[in-house]
Tab-separated table of C-alpha atoms in Angstrom:
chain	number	residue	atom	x	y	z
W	788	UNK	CA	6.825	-126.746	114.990
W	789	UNK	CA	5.754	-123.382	113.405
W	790	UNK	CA	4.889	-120.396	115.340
W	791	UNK	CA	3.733	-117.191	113.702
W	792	UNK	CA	3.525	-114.477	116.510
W	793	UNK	CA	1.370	-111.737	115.629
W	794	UNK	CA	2.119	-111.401	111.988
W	795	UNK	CA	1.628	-108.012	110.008
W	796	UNK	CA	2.561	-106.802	106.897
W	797	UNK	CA	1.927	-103.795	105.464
W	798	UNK	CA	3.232	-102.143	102.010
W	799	UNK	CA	3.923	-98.889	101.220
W	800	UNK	CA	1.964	-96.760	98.385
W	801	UNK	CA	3.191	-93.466	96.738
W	802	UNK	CA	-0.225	-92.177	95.045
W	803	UNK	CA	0.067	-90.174	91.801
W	804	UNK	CA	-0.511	-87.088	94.083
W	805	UNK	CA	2.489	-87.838	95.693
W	806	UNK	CA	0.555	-88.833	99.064
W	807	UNK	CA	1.381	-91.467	100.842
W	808	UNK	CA	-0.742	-94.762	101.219
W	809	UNK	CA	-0.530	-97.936	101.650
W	810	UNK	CA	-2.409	-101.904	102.109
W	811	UNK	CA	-2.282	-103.698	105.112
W	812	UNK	CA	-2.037	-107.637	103.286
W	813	UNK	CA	-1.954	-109.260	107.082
W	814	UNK	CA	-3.193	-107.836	110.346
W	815	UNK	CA	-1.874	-109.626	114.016
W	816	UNK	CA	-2.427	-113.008	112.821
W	817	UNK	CA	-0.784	-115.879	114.721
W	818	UNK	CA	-0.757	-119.500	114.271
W	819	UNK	CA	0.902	-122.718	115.602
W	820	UNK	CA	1.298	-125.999	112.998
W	821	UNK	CA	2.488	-129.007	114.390
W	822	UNK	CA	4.860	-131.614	113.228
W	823	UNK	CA	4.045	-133.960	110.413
W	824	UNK	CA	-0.034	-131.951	110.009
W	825	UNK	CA	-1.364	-130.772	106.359
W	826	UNK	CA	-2.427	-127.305	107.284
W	827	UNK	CA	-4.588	-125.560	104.089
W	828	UNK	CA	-4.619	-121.561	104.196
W	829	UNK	CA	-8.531	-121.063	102.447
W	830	UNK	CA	-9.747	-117.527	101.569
W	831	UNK	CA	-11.629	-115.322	99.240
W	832	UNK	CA	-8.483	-113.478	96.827
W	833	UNK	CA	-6.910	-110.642	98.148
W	834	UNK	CA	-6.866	-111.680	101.574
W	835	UNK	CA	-3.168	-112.119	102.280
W	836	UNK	CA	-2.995	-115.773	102.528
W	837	UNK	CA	0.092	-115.961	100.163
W	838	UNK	CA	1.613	-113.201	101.787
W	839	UNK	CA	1.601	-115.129	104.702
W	840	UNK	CA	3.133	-118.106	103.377
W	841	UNK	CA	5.904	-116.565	102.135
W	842	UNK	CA	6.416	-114.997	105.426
W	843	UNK	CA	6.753	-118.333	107.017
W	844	UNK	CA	9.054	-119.483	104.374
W	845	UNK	CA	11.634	-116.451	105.243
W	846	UNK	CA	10.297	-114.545	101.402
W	847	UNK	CA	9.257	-111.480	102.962
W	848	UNK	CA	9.709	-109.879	106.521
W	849	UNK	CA	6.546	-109.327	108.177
W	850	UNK	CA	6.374	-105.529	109.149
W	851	UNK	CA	5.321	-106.696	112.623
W	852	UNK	CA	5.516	-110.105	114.239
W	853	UNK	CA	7.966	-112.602	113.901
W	854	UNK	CA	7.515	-116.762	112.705
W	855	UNK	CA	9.378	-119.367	114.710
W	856	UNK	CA	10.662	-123.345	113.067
W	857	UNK	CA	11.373	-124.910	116.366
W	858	UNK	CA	12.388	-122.052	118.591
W	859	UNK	CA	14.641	-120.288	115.831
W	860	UNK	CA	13.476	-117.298	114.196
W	861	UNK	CA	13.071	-117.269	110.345
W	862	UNK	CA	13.455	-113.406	109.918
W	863	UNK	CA	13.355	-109.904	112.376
W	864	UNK	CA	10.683	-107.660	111.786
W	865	UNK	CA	11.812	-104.674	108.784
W	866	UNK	CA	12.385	-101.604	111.143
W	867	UNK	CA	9.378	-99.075	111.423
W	868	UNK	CA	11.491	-95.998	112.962
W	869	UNK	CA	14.756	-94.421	112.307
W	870	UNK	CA	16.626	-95.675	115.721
W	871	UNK	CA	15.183	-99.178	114.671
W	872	UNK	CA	17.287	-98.768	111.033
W	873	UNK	CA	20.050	-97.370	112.295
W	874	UNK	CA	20.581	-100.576	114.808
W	875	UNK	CA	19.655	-102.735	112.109
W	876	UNK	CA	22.451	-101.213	109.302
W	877	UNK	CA	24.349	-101.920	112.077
W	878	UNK	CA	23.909	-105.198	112.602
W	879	UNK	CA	23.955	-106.558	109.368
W	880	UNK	CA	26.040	-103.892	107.795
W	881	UNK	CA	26.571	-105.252	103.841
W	882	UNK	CA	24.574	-108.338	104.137
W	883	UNK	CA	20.901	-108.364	103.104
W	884	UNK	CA	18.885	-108.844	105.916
W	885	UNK	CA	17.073	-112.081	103.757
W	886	UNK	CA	20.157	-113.810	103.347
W	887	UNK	CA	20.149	-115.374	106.867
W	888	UNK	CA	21.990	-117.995	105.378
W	889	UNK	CA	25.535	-116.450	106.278
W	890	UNK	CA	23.859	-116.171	109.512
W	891	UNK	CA	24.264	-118.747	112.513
W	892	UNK	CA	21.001	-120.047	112.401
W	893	UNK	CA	19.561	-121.481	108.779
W	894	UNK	CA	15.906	-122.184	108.965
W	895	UNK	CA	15.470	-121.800	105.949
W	896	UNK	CA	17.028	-124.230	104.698
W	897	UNK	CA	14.942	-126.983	106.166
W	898	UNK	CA	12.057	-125.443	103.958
W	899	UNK	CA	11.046	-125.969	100.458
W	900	UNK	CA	8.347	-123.678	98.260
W	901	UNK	CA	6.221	-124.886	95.665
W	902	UNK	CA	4.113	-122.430	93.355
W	903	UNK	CA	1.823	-122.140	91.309
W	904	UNK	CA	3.309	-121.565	87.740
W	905	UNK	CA	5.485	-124.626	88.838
W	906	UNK	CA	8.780	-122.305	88.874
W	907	UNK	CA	10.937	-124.911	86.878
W	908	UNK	CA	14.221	-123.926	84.915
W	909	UNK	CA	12.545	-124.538	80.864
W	910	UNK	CA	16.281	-124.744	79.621
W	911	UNK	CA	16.960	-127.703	81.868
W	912	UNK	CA	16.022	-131.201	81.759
W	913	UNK	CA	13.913	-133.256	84.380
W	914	UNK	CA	17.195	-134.711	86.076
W	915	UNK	CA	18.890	-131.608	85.268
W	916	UNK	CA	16.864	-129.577	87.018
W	917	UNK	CA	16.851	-132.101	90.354
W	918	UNK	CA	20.416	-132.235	90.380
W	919	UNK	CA	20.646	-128.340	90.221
W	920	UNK	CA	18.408	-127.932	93.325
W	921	UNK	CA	20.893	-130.586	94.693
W	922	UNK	CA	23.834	-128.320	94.054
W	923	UNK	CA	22.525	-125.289	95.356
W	924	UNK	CA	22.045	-127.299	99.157
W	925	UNK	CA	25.729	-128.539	98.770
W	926	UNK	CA	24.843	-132.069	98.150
W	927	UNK	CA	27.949	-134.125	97.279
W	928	UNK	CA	28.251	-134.671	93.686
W	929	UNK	CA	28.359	-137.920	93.905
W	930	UNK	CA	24.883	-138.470	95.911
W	931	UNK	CA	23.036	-135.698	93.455
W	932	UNK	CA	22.357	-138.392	90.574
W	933	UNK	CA	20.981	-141.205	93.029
W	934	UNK	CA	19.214	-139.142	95.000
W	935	UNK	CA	17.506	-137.454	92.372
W	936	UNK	CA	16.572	-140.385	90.450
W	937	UNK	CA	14.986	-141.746	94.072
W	938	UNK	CA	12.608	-138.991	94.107
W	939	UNK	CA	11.599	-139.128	90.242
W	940	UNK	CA	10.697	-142.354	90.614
W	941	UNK	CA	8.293	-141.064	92.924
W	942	UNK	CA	6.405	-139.058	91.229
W	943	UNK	CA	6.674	-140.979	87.863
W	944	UNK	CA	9.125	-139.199	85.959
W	945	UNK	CA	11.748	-141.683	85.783
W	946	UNK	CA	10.979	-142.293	82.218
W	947	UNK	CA	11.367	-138.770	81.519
W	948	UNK	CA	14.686	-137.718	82.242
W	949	UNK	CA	16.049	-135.943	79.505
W	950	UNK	CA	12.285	-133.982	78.849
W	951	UNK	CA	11.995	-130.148	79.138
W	952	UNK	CA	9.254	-129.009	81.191
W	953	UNK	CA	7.821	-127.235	77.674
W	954	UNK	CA	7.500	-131.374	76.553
W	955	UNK	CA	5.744	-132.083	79.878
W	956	UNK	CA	1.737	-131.605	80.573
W	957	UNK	CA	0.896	-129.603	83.174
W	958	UNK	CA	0.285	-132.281	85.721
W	959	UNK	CA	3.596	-133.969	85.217
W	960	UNK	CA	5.366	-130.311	85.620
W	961	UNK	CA	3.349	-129.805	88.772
W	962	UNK	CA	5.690	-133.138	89.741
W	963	UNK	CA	8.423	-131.889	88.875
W	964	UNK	CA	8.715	-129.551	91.251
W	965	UNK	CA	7.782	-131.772	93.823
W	966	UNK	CA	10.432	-133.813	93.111
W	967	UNK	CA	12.505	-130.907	93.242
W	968	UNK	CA	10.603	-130.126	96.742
W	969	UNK	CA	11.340	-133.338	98.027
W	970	UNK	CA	14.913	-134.425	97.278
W	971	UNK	CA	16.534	-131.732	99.398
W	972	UNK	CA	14.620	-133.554	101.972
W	973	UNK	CA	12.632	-130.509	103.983
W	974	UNK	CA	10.917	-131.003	107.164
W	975	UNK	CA	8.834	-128.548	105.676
W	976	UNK	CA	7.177	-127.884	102.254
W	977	UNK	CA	5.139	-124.944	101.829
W	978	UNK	CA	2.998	-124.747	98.717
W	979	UNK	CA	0.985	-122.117	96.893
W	980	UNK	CA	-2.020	-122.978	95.013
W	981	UNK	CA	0.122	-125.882	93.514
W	982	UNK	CA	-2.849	-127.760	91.097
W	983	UNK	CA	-4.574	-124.535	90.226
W	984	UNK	CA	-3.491	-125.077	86.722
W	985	UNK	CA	-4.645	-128.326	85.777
W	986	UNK	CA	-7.433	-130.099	85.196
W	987	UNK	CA	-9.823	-131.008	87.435
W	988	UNK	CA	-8.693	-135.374	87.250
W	989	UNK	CA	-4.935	-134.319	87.147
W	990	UNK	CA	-5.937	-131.985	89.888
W	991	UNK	CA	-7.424	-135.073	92.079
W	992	UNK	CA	-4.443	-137.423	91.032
W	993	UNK	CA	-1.885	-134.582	92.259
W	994	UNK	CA	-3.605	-134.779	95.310
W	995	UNK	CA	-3.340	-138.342	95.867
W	996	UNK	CA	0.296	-138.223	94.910
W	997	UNK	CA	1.044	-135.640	97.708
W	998	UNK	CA	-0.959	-137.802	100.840
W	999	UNK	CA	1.133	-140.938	99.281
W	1000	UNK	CA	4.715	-138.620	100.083
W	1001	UNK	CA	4.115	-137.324	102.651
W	1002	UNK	CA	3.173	-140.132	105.018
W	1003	UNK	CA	6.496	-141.433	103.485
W	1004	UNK	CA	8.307	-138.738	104.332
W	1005	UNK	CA	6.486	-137.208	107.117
W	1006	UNK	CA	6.867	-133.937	106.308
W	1007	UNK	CA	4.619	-130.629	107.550
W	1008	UNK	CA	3.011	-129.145	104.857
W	1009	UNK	CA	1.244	-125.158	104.956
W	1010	UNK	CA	-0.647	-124.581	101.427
W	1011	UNK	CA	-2.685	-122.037	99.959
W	1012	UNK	CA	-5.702	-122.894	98.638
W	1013	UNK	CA	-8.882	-121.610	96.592
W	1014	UNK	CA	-10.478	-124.984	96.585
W	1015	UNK	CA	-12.458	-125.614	100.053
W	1016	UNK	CA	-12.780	-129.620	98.271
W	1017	UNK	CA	-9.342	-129.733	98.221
W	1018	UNK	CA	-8.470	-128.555	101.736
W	1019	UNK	CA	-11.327	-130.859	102.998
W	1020	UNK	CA	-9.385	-133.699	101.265
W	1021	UNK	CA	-6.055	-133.052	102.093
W	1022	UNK	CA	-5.488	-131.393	105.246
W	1023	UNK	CA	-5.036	-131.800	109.411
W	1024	UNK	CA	-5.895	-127.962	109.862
W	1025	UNK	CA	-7.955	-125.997	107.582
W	1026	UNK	CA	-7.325	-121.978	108.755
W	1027	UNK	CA	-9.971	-119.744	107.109
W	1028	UNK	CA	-8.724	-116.108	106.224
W	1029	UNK	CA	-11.221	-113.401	106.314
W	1030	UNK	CA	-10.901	-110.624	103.954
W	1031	UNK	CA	-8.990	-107.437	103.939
W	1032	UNK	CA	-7.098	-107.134	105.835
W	1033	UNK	CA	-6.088	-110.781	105.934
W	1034	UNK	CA	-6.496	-111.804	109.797
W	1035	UNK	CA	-7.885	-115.538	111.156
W	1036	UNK	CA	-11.275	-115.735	110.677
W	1037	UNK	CA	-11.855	-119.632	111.885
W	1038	UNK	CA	-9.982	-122.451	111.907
W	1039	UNK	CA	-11.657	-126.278	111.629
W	1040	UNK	CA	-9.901	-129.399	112.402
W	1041	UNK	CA	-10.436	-132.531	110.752
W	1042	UNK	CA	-10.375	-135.138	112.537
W	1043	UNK	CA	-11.277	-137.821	109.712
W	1044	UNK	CA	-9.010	-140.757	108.637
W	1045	UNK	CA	-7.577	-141.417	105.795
W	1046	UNK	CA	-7.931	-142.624	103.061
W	1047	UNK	CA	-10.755	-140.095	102.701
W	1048	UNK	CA	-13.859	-140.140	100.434
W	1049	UNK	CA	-14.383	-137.445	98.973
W	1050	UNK	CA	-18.243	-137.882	99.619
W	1051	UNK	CA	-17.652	-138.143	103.154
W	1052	UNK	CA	-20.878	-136.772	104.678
W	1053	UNK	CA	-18.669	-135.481	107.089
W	1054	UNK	CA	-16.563	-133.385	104.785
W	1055	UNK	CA	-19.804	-132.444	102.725
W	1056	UNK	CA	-20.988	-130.851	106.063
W	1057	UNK	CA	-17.643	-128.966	106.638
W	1058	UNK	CA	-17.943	-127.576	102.888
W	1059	UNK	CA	-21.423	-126.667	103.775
W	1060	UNK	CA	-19.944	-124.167	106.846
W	1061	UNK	CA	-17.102	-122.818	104.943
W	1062	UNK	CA	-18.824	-121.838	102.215
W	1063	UNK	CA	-21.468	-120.150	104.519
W	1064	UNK	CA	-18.212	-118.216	106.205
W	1065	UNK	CA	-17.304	-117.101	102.820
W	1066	UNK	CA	-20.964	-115.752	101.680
W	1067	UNK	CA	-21.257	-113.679	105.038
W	1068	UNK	CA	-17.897	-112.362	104.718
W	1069	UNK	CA	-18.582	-111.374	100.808
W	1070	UNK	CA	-22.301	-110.613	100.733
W	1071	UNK	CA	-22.825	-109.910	105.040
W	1072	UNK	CA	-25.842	-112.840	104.581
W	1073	UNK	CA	-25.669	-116.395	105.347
W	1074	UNK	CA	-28.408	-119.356	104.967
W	1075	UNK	CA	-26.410	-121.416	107.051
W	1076	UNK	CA	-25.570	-121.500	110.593
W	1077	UNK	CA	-21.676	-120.773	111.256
């Protein structure tokens, strides 16, 4: 389970003036994802949904708040006052305070991030660049190969081993790193905006791809999303972000079985709210009862 307690996170401006400034990105927002759900992040741009994300995933440190993967914390709060950073040189002396990796507790580790701009190595190959994820969670050498070559077969890139992602469409890069994703074996993937760069069939396809792994794994899964279709499609949990600063504006559960249709009159209905959230937040006028 995921617990984000009161999450805020606020960066720092130096103005040309020399004044200090600064954005609040997320204000007191907590959440709780269970086990094994889809949970989509929707929200107008700007609102701190990615932010977020990458809180949960141990990325940044939230200014306030803390986020919890079964009880164990992913990261402390950065400290606000000068008692605060004088305990916490202290306790960590040389070591970065993100590297909680040298720490007891590794959180992180049962966690895997997918972006965007599909954040592949372009000088490796498809296996090569499985196997190097591999390495880097001290899997045996000898279990790398197989186990990569499991997950490529799942997304359909067995035939494409020794490929560079600059000979691979967009869609089939996108895979890529959810092979990559999925052969360290997470109990968690988080993903931001992962098909925003394909096409609109690839996009759907992508879609079905991730539903078919993860009721074979039975993974949780937090993403970021523009596309209210999408998180209609996919998700458990859709948790609407209002705008800035980013704080929980509504959160809708769908309680529809899948395989969905996409024409669901049900989901058309949901769409039909959403989008009305989105228009009063924007333009403060709504045709549509929310």
């Amino acid at each position: 389970m995921i617990e984000a307690r009161n999450i805020t996170k606020f960066f720092p401006i130096l103005n040309e003036d020399r004044t200090a400034d600064g954005i609040t990105a997320v204000l007191s927002v907590s959440l709780t994802i269970g086990d094994g759900k889809i949970v989509s992040l929707l929200g107008p741009s700007g609102c701190g949904k990615s932010t977020f994300l990458e809180i949960l995933g141990g990325l940044q440190a939230p200014t306030e708040g803390s986020v919890y993967i079964d009880g164990v914390q992913v990261l402390e709060p950065l400290p606000s006052t000068r008692k605060e950073m004088e305990e916490y040189r202290r306790k960590y002396r040389f070591l970065s305070p993100l590297a909680n990796r040298f720490f007891k507790n590794q959180p992180k580790h049962d966690i895997a991030m997918i972006f965007q701009d599909y954040a592949v190595f372009p000088w490796m190959t498809v296996l090569q660049n499985v196997l190097f994820t591999l390495k880097l969670r001290d899997i045996p050498r000898r279990e790398r190969e197989p186990t990569a070559m499991v997950y490529l077969k799942k997304v359909g890139l067995a035939e494409s081993l020794s490929k560079y992602p600059s000979q691979l469409s967009g869609g089939m890069r996108q895979r890529l790193a959810l092979a990559r994703a999925l052969a360290v074996q997470p109990r968690i993937i988080l993903m931001d905006e992962p098909f925003a760069a394909v096409d609109a069939l690839t996009r759907e396809r992508l879609q079905d791809d991730l539903l078919r792994l993860w009721s074979e794994a039975g993974i949780t899964i937090v993403m970021v999303t523009h596309d209210t279709d999408e998180a209609l499609y996919l998700s458990d949990e859709i948790v609407v972000f209002s705008p800035n600063p980013g704080s929980i504006r509504n959160q809708f559960s769908i309680d529809i079985e899948r395989p969905r249709r996409r024409s669901d009159p049900e989901l058309l209905e949901l769409k039909k709210r959403i989008t009305a959230l989105f228009k009063f937040d924007i333009n403060h006028e709504s045709e549509y009862s929310i």
